[in-house]
Short mmCIF file of C-alpha atoms and ligand atoms in Angstrom, two decimals:
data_model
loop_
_atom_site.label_atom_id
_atom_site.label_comp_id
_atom_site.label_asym_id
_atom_site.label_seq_id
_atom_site.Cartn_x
_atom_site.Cartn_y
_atom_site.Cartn_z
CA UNK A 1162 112.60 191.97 47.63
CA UNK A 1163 112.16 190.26 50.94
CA UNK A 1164 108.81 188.34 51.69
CA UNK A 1165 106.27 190.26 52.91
CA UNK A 1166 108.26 193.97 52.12
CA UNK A 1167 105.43 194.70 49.89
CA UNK A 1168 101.91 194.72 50.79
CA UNK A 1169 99.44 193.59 48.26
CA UNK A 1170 98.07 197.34 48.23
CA UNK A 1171 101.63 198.55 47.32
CA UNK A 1172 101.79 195.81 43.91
CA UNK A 1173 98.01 196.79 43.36
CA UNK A 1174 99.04 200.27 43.33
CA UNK A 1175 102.06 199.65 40.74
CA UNK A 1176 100.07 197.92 38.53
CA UNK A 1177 99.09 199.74 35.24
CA UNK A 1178 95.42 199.98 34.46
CA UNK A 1179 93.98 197.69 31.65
CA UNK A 1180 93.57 201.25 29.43
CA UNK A 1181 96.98 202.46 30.08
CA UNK A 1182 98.21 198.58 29.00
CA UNK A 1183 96.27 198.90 26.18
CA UNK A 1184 98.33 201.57 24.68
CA UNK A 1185 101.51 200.12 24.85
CA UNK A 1186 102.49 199.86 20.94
CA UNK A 1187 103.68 196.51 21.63
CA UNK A 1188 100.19 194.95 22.15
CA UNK A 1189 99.51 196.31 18.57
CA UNK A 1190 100.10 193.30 16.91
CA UNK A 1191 98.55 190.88 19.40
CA UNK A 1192 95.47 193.02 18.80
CA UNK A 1193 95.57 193.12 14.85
CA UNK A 1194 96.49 189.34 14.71
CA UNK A 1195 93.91 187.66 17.57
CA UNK A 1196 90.87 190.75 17.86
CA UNK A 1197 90.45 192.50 20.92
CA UNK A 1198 87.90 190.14 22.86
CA UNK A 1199 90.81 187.56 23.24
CA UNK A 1200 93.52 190.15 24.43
CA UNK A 1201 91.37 192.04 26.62
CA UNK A 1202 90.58 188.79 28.41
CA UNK A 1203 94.49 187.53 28.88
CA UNK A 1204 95.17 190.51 29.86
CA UNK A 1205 93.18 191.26 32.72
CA UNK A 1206 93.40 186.95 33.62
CA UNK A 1207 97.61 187.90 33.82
CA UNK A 1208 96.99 191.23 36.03
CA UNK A 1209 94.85 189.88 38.76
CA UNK A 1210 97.72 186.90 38.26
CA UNK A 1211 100.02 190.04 39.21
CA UNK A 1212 97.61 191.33 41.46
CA UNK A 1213 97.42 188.12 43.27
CA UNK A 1214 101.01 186.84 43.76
CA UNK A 1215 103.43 186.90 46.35
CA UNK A 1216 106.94 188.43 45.54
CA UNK A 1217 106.93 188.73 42.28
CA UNK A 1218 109.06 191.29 40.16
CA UNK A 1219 106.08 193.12 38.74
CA UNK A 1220 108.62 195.40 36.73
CA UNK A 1221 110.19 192.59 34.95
CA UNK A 1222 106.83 190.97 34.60
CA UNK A 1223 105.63 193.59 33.08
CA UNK A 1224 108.38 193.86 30.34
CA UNK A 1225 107.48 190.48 29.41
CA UNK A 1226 103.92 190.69 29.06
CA UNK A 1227 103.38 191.31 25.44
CA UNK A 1228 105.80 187.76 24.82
CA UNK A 1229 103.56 186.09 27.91
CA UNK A 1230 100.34 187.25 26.25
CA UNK A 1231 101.13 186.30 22.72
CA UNK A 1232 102.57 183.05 24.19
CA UNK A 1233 99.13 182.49 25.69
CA UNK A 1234 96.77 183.80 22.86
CA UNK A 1235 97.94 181.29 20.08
CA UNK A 1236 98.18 178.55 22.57
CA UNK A 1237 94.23 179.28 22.98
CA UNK A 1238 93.39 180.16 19.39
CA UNK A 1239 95.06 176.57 18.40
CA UNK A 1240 93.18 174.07 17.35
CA UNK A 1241 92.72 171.38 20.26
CA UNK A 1242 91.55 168.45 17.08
CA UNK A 1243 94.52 168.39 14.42
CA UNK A 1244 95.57 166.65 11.69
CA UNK A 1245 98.10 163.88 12.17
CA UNK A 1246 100.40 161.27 10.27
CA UNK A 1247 99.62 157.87 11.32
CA UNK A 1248 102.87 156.31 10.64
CA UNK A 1249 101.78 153.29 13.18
CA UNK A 1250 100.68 150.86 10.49
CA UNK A 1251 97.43 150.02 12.55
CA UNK A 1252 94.81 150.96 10.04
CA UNK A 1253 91.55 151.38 12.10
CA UNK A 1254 93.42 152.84 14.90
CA UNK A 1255 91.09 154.41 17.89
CA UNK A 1256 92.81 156.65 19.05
CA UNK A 1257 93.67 158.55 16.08
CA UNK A 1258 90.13 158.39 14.87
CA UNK A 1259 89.57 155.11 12.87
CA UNK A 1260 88.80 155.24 9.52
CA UNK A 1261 89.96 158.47 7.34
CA UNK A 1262 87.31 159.37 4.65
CA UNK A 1263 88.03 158.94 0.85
CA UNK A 1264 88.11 162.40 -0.75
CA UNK A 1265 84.66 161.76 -2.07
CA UNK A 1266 82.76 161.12 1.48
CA UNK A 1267 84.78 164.00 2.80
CA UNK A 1268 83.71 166.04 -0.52
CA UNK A 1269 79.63 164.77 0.29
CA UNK A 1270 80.19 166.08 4.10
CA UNK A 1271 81.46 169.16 2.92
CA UNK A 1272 78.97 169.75 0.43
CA UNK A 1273 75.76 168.71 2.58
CA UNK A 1274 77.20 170.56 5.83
CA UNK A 1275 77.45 173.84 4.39
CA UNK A 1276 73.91 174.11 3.21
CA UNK A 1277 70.22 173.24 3.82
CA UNK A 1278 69.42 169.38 2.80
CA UNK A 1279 66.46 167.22 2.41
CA UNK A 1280 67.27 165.48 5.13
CA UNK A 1281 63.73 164.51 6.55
CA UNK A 1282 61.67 165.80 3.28
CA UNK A 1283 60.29 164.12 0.41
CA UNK A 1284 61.31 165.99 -2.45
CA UNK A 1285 58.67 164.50 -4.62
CA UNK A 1286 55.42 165.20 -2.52
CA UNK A 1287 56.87 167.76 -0.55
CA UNK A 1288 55.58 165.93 2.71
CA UNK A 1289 58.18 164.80 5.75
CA UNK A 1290 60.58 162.35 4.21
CA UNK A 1291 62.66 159.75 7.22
CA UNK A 1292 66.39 160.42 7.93
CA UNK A 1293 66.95 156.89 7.84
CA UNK A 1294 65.76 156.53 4.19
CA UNK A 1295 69.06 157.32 2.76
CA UNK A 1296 71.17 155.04 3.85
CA UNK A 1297 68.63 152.39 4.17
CA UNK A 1298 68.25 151.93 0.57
CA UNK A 1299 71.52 151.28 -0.14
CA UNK A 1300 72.39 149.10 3.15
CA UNK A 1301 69.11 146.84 1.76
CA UNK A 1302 70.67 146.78 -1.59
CA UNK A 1303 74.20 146.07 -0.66
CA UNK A 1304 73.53 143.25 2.20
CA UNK A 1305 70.21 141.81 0.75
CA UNK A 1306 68.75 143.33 4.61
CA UNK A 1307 64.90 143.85 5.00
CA UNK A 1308 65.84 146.81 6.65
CA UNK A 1309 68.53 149.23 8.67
CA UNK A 1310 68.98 151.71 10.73
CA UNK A 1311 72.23 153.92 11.58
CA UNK A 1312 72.76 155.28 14.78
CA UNK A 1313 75.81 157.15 16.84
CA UNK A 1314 78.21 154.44 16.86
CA UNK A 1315 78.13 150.21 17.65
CA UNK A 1316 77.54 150.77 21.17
CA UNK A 1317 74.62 152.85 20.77
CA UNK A 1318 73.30 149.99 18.58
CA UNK A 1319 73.53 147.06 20.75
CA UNK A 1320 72.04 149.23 23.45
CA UNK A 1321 69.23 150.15 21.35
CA UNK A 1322 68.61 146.63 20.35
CA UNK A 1323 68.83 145.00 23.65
CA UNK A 1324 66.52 147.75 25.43
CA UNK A 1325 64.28 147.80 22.50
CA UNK A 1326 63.76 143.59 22.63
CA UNK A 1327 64.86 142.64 25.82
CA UNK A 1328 63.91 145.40 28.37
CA UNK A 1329 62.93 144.09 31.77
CA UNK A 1330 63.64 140.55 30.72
CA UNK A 1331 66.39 138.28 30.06
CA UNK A 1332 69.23 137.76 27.91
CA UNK A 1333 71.40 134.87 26.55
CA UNK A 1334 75.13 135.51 26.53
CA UNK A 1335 77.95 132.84 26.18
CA UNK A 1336 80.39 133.53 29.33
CA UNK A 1337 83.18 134.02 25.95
CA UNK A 1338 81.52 136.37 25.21
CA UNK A 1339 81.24 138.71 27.72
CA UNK A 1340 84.07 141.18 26.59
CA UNK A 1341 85.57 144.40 26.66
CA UNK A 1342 85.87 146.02 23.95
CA UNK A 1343 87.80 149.13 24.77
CA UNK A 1344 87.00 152.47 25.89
CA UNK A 1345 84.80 151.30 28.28
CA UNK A 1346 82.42 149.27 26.28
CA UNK A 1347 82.03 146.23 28.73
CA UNK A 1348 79.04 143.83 27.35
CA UNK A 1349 77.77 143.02 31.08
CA UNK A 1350 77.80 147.08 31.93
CA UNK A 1351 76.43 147.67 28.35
CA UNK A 1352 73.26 145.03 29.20
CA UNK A 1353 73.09 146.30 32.79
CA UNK A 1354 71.76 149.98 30.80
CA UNK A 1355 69.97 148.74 28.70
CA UNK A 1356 67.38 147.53 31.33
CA UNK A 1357 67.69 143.69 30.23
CA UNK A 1358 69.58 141.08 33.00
CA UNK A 1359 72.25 139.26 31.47
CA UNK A 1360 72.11 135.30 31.47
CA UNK A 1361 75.38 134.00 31.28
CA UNK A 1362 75.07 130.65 29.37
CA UNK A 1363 78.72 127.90 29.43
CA UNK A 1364 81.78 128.51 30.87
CA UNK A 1365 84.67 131.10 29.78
CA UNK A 1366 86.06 128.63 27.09
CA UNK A 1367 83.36 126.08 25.95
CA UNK A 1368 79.52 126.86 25.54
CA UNK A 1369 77.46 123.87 23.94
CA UNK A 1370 74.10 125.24 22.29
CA UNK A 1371 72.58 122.59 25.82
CA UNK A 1372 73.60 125.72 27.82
CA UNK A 1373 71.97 127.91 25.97
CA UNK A 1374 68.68 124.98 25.96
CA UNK A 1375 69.18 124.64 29.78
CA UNK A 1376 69.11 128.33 30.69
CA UNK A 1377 66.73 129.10 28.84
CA UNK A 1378 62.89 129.87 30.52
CA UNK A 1379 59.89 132.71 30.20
CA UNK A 1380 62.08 135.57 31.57
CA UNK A 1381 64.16 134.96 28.27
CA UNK A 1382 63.73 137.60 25.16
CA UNK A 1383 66.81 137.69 23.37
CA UNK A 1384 69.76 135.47 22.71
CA UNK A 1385 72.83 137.92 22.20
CA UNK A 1386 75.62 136.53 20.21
CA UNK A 1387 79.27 138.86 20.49
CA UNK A 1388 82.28 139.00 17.94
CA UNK A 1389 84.74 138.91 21.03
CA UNK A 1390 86.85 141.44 19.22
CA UNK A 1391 90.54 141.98 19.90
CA UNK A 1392 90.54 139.09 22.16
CA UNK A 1393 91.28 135.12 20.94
CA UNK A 1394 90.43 131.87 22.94
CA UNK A 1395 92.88 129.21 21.69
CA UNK A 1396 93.09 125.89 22.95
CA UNK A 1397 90.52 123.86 24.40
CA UNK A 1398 87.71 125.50 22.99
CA UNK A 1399 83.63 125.06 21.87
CA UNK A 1400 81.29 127.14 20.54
CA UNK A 1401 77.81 126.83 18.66
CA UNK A 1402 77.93 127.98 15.39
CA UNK A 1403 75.99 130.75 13.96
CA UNK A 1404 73.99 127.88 12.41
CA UNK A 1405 73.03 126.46 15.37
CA UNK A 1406 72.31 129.32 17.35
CA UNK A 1407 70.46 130.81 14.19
CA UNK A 1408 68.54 127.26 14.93
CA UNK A 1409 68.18 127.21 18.56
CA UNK A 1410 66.59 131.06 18.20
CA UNK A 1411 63.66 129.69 16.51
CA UNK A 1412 62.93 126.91 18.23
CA UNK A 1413 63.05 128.92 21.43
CA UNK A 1414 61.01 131.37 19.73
CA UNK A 1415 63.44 134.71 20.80
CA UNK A 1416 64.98 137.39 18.05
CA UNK A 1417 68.99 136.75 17.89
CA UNK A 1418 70.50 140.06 17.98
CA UNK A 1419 74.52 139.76 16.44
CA UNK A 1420 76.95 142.14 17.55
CA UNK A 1421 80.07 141.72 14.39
CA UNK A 1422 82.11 144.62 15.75
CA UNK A 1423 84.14 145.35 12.28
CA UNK A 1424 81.42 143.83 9.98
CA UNK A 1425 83.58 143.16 7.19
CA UNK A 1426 81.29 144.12 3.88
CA UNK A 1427 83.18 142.76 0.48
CA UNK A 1428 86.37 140.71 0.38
CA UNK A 1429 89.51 141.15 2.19
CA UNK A 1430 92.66 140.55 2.36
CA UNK A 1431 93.63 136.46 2.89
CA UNK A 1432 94.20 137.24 6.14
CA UNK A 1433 91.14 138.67 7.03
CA UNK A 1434 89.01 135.90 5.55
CA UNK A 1435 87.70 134.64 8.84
CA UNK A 1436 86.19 138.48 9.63
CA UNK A 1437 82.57 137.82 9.79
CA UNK A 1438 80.47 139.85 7.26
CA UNK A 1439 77.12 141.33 7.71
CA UNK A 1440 75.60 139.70 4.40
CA UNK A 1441 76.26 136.16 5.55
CA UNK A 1442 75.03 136.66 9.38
CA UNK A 1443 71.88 137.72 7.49
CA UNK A 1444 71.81 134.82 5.09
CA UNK A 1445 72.20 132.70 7.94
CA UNK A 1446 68.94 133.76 9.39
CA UNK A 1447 70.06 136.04 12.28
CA UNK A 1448 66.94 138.78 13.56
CA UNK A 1449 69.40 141.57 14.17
CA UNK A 1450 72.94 142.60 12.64
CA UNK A 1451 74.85 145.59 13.95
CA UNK A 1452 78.45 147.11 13.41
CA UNK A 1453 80.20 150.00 13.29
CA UNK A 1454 80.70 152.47 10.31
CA UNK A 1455 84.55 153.35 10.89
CA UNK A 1456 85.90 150.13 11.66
CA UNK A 1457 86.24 147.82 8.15
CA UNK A 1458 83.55 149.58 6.45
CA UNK A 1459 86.09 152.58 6.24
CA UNK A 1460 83.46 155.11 6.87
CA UNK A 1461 82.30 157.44 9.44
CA UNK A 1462 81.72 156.95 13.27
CA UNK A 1463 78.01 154.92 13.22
CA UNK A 1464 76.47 151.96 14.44
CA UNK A 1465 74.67 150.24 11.21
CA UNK A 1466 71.56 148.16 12.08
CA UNK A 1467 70.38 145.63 9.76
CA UNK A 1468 67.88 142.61 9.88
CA UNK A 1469 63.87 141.89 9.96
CA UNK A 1470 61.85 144.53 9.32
CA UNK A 1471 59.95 143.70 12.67
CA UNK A 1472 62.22 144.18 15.14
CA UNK A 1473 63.96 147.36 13.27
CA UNK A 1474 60.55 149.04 13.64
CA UNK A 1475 60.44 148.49 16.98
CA UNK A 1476 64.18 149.86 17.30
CA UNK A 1477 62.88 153.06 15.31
CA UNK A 1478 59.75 153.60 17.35
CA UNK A 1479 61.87 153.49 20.60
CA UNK A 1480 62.08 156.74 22.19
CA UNK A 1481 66.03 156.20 22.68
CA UNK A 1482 66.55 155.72 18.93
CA UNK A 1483 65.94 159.79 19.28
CA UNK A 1484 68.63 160.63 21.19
CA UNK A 1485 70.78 157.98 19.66
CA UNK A 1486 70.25 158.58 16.12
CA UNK A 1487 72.89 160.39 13.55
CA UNK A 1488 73.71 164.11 12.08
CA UNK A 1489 73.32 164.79 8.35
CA UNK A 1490 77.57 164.83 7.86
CA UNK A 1491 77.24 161.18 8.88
CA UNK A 1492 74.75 160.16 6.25
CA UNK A 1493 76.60 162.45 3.82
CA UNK A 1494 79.95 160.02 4.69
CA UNK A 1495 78.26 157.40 4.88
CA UNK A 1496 76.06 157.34 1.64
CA UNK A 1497 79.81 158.06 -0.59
CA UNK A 1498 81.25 155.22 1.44
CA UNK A 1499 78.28 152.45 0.73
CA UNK A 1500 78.26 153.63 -2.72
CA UNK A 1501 81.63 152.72 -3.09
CA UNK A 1502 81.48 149.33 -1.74
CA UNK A 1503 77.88 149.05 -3.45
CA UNK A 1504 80.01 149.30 -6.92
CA UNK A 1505 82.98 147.44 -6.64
CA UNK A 1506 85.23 150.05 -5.85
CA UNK A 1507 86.17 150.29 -2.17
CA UNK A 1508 89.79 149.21 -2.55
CA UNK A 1509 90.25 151.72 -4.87
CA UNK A 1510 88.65 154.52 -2.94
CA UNK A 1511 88.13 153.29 0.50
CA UNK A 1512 90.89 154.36 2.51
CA UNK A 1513 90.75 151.55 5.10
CA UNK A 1514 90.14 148.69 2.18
CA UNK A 1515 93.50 150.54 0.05
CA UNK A 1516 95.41 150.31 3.27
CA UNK A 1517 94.26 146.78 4.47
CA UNK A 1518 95.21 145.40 0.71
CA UNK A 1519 98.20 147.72 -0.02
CA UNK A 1520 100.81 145.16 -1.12
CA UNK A 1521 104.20 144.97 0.41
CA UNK A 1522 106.63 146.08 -2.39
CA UNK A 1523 104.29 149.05 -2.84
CA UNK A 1524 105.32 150.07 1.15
CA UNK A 1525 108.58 149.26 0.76
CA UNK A 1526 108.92 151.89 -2.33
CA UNK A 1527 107.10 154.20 -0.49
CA UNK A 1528 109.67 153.78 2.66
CA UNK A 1529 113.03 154.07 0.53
CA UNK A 1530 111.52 156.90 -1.21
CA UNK A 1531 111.14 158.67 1.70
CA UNK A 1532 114.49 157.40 3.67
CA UNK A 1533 115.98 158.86 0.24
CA UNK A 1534 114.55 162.41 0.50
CA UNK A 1535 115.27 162.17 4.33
CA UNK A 1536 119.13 161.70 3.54
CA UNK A 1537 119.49 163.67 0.92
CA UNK A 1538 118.66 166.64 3.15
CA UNK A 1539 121.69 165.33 5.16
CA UNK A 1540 120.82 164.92 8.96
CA UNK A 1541 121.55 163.29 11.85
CA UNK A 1542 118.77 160.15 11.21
CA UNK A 1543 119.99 156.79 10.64
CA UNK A 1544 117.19 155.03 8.69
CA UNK A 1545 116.91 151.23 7.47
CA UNK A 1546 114.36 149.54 5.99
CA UNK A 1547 113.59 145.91 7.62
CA UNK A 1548 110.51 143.53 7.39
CA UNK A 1549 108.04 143.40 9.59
CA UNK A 1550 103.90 143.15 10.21
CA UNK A 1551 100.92 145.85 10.32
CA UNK A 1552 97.61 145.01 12.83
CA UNK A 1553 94.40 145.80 11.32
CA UNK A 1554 93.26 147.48 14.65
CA UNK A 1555 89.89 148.22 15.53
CA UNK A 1556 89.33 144.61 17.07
CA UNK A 1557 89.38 142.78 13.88
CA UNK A 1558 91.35 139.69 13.24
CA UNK A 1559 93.38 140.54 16.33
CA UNK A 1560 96.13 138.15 15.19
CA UNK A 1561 96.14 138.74 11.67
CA UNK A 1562 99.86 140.29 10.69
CA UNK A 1563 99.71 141.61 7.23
CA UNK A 1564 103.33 141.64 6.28
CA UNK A 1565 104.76 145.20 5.59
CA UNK A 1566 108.29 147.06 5.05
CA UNK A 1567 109.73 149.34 8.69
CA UNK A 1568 111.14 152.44 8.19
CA UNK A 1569 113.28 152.13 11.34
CA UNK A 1570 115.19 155.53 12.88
CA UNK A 1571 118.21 156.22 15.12
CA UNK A 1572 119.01 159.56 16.31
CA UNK A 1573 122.48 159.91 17.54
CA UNK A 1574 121.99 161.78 20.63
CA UNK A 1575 118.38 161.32 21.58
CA UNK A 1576 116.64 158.26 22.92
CA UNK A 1577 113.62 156.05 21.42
CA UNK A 1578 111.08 158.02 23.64
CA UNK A 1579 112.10 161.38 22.66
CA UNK A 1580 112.57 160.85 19.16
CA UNK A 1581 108.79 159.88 19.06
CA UNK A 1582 107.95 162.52 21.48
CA UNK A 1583 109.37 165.44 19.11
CA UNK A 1584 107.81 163.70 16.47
CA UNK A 1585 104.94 164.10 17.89
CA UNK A 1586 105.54 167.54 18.85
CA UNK A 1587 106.15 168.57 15.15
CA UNK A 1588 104.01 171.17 13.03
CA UNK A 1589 102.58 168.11 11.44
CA UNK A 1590 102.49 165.51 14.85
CA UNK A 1591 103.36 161.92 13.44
CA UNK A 1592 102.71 158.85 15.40
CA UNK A 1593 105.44 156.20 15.26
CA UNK A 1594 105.77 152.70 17.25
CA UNK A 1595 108.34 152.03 19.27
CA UNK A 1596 109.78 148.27 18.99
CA UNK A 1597 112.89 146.65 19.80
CA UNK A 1598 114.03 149.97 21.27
CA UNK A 1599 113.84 151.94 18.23
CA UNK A 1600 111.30 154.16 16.65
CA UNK A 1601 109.68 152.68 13.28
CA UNK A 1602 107.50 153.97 10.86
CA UNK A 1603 105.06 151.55 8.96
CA UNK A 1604 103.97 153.65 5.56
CA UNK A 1605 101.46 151.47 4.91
CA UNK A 1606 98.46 154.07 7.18
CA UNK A 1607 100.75 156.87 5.38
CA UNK A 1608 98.98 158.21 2.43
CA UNK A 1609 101.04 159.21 -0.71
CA UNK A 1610 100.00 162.36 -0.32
CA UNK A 1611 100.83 162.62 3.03
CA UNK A 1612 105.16 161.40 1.96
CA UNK A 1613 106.10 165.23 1.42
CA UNK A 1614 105.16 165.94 4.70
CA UNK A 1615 106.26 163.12 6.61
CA UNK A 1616 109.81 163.78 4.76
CA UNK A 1617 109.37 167.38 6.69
CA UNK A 1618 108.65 166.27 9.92
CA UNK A 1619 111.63 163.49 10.39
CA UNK A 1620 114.07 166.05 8.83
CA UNK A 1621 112.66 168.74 11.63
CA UNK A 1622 113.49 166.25 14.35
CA UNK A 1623 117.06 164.90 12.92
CA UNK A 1624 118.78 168.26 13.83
C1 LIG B 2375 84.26 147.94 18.32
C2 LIG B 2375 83.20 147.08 18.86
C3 LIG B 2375 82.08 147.63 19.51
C4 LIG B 2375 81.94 149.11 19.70
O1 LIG B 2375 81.75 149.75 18.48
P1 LIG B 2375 81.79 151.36 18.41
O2 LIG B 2375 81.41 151.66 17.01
O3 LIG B 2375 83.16 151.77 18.78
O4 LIG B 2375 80.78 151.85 19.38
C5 LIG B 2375 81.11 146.78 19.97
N1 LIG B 2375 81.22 145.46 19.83
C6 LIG B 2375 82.28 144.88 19.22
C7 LIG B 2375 82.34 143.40 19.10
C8 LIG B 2375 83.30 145.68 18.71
O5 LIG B 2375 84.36 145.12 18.11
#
């Protein structure tokens, strides 16, 4: 048909109605399977598609409308948030949502989500109970803290601190400090919000505690001391210890707030040794402690708080500590994962802590077993096992390389990128690294329970 041969009232005209669509026996399973709401809509969204384009063979589209619309309904009726195999060896990995839950947090979240909880009551005298009781008790038990708080995640705790202590005043920062963290989290934006002005004490590599005497004056509240996260100085280097800044805080008379990132809680792996933990920033006498709950701690998203009972008070009283402060599933999580760690047994059941001290021979069985089930299904992979090293992720011990075993694949006809793009692509998406020009899979962030299905996915992609 020639542009323009057909007036828009002539395709309007040839259009069936909605109704007489509706009839058609071939929407009948569309209907059955995804409810009428959902149909009705895609349908009348692809007619005034019809309605509204130029040249198009409204016969043909027509014939292909039930395929188009069924095509479009489980596209929507997907779930956007899925399940996937982390087969990148980065244990806390961001972007594929830090640390998974051990069966028994997940088991608490499902158990409190689904019903009523006494959240914010006193069981015993039946009067308002606080939120923050649960987790406190066992945060106080487990780091020796006067007290804590949990909030949304690590950001949302350093903001809360800093505005809470610091608000319309000045605060102490080494210049090494001043870091970005990731996903936007830039300390000098961070203090910017939180209504305190940054003092940047030393220079990029060395800061002597005399900077931190010299720039200090009455506008000063708070001396802010940063874990700089996945980011190393080497070299020519200085910084006050904890000691000394713990130190220089009381003589000047100011609260020193501690931002540890990971917060390592419990021992970890030799590598890993140098991973501050929240129990001895306490010991050592700092006001203010916070990290996040999915990083080392292996639980759910959440900033923890701990330190002196006076300045967590005034953290809890502030009005942002309302909009800041956590949902029931995250105590639920949280509770099963400090329990854990409170008895002993978070390499055992602590996802992150099993991963993090998984031995090597224990990956490298798991990565022949499943090279062996790949090839014994006979496809087009190549696989060998090779050494190699896992990160940690999350900004911990950036350099630390805990020594693992790489499953590494070939596909004859298909290149690095789009072997890792179909496996991505799969029913169950895995996410693989690309090195050296090949795709490799570190099992050491695969579960054992997840082997079956990873054996699936690579022999879905070898054909
Ligand atoms: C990760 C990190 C943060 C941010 O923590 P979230 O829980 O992601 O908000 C802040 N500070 C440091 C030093 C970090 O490593």
């Amino acid at each position: 048909m020639a542009p323009g041969s057909s007036s828009g009232h002539d395709r309007r005209r040839s259009l069936p109605s909605v109704d007489e669509l509706l009839r058609d026996p071939r929407l009948g399973p569309l209907l059955e399977r995804h409810g009428r709401p959902p149909l009705l809509r895609h349908l009348r969204r692809r007619l005034a598609e019809l309605r509204a384009a130029e040249g198009d063979d409204v016969a043909q589209a027509l014939l292909a409308l039930p395929d188009e619309l069924g095509r479009r309904l489980e596209e929507a009726a997907a779930p956007s948030l899925r399940r996937v195999i982390n087969a990148t060896g980065v244990v806390v990995h961001t972007n594929l949502g830090r640390a998974p839950l051990s069966p028994a947090a997940a088991g608490r979240v499902a158990a409190l989500a689904a019903g009523y909880s006494n959240l914010e009551l006193d069981l015993a005298s039946g009067a308002r109970g606080e939120r923050e009781g649960h987790a406190e008790r066992r945060l106080r038990d487990l780091l020796g803290a006067e007290a804590a708080l949990v909030v949304n995640n690590n950001a949302a705790a350093v903001l809360l601190a800093v505005n809470t202590l610091a608000q319309g005043r000045d605060v102490l920062v080494s210049r090494g400090e001043l870091v970005e963290i990731g996903g936007s989290f830039r300390i000098p934006e961070m203090l910017g919000k939180s209504g305190a002005t940054l003092r940047e004490v030393g220079t990029t590599n060395r800061t002597r505690l005399a900077d931190y005497e010299a720039a200090r004056d009455e506008r000063c509240a708070l001396v802010l001391r940063v874990h700089p996260s996945n980011f190393e100085i080497v070299g020519y280097t200085e910084a006050p210890t904890r000691a000394e800044l713990v130190a220089f805080a009381q003589r000047a008379g100011l609260p020193l707030v501690e931002d540890l990132g990971s917060g390592r809680i419990g021992p970890l792996p030799a590598q890993l040794a140098g991973e501050p933990s929240a129990e001895e920033s306490l010991a050592a006498g700092v006001d203010v402690v916070t990290f996040s709950g999915d990083k080392l701690l292996g639980g759910p998203q959440a900033g923890l708080v701990v330190g002196r009972g006076g300045p967590l008070r005034a953290m809890r009283q502030n009005p942002l500590y309302r909009a800041l402060r956590v949902d029931k599933m995250t105590l639920a999580a949280l509770d099963a994962v400090l329990l854990a760690h409170q008895s002993g047994r978070a390499e055992e059941e602590v996802p992150v802590a099993r991963m993090l001290a998984r031995g090597v021979e224990s990956i490298r069985a798991a990565a022949a077993a499943v090279a062996d089930a790949v090839r014994a299904r006979g496809p087009a992979l190549v696989l060998s096992l090779e050494d190699g090293t896992s990160a940690v992720g999350g900004g911990a011990a950036p350099s630390a390389a805990l020594p693992t075993v790489l499953l590494a694949l070939r596909h004859p006809d298909r290149s690095p990128d789009e072997l890792a793009a179909a496996l991505r692509a799969g029913a169950m998406p895995v996410v693989a690294r690309i090195s050296e020009g090949r795709v490799v899979l570190d099992l050491r962030t695969v579960a054992a329970e997840e082997e079956a299905e990873l054996v699936e996915a690579l022999v879905a992609v070898a054909t």
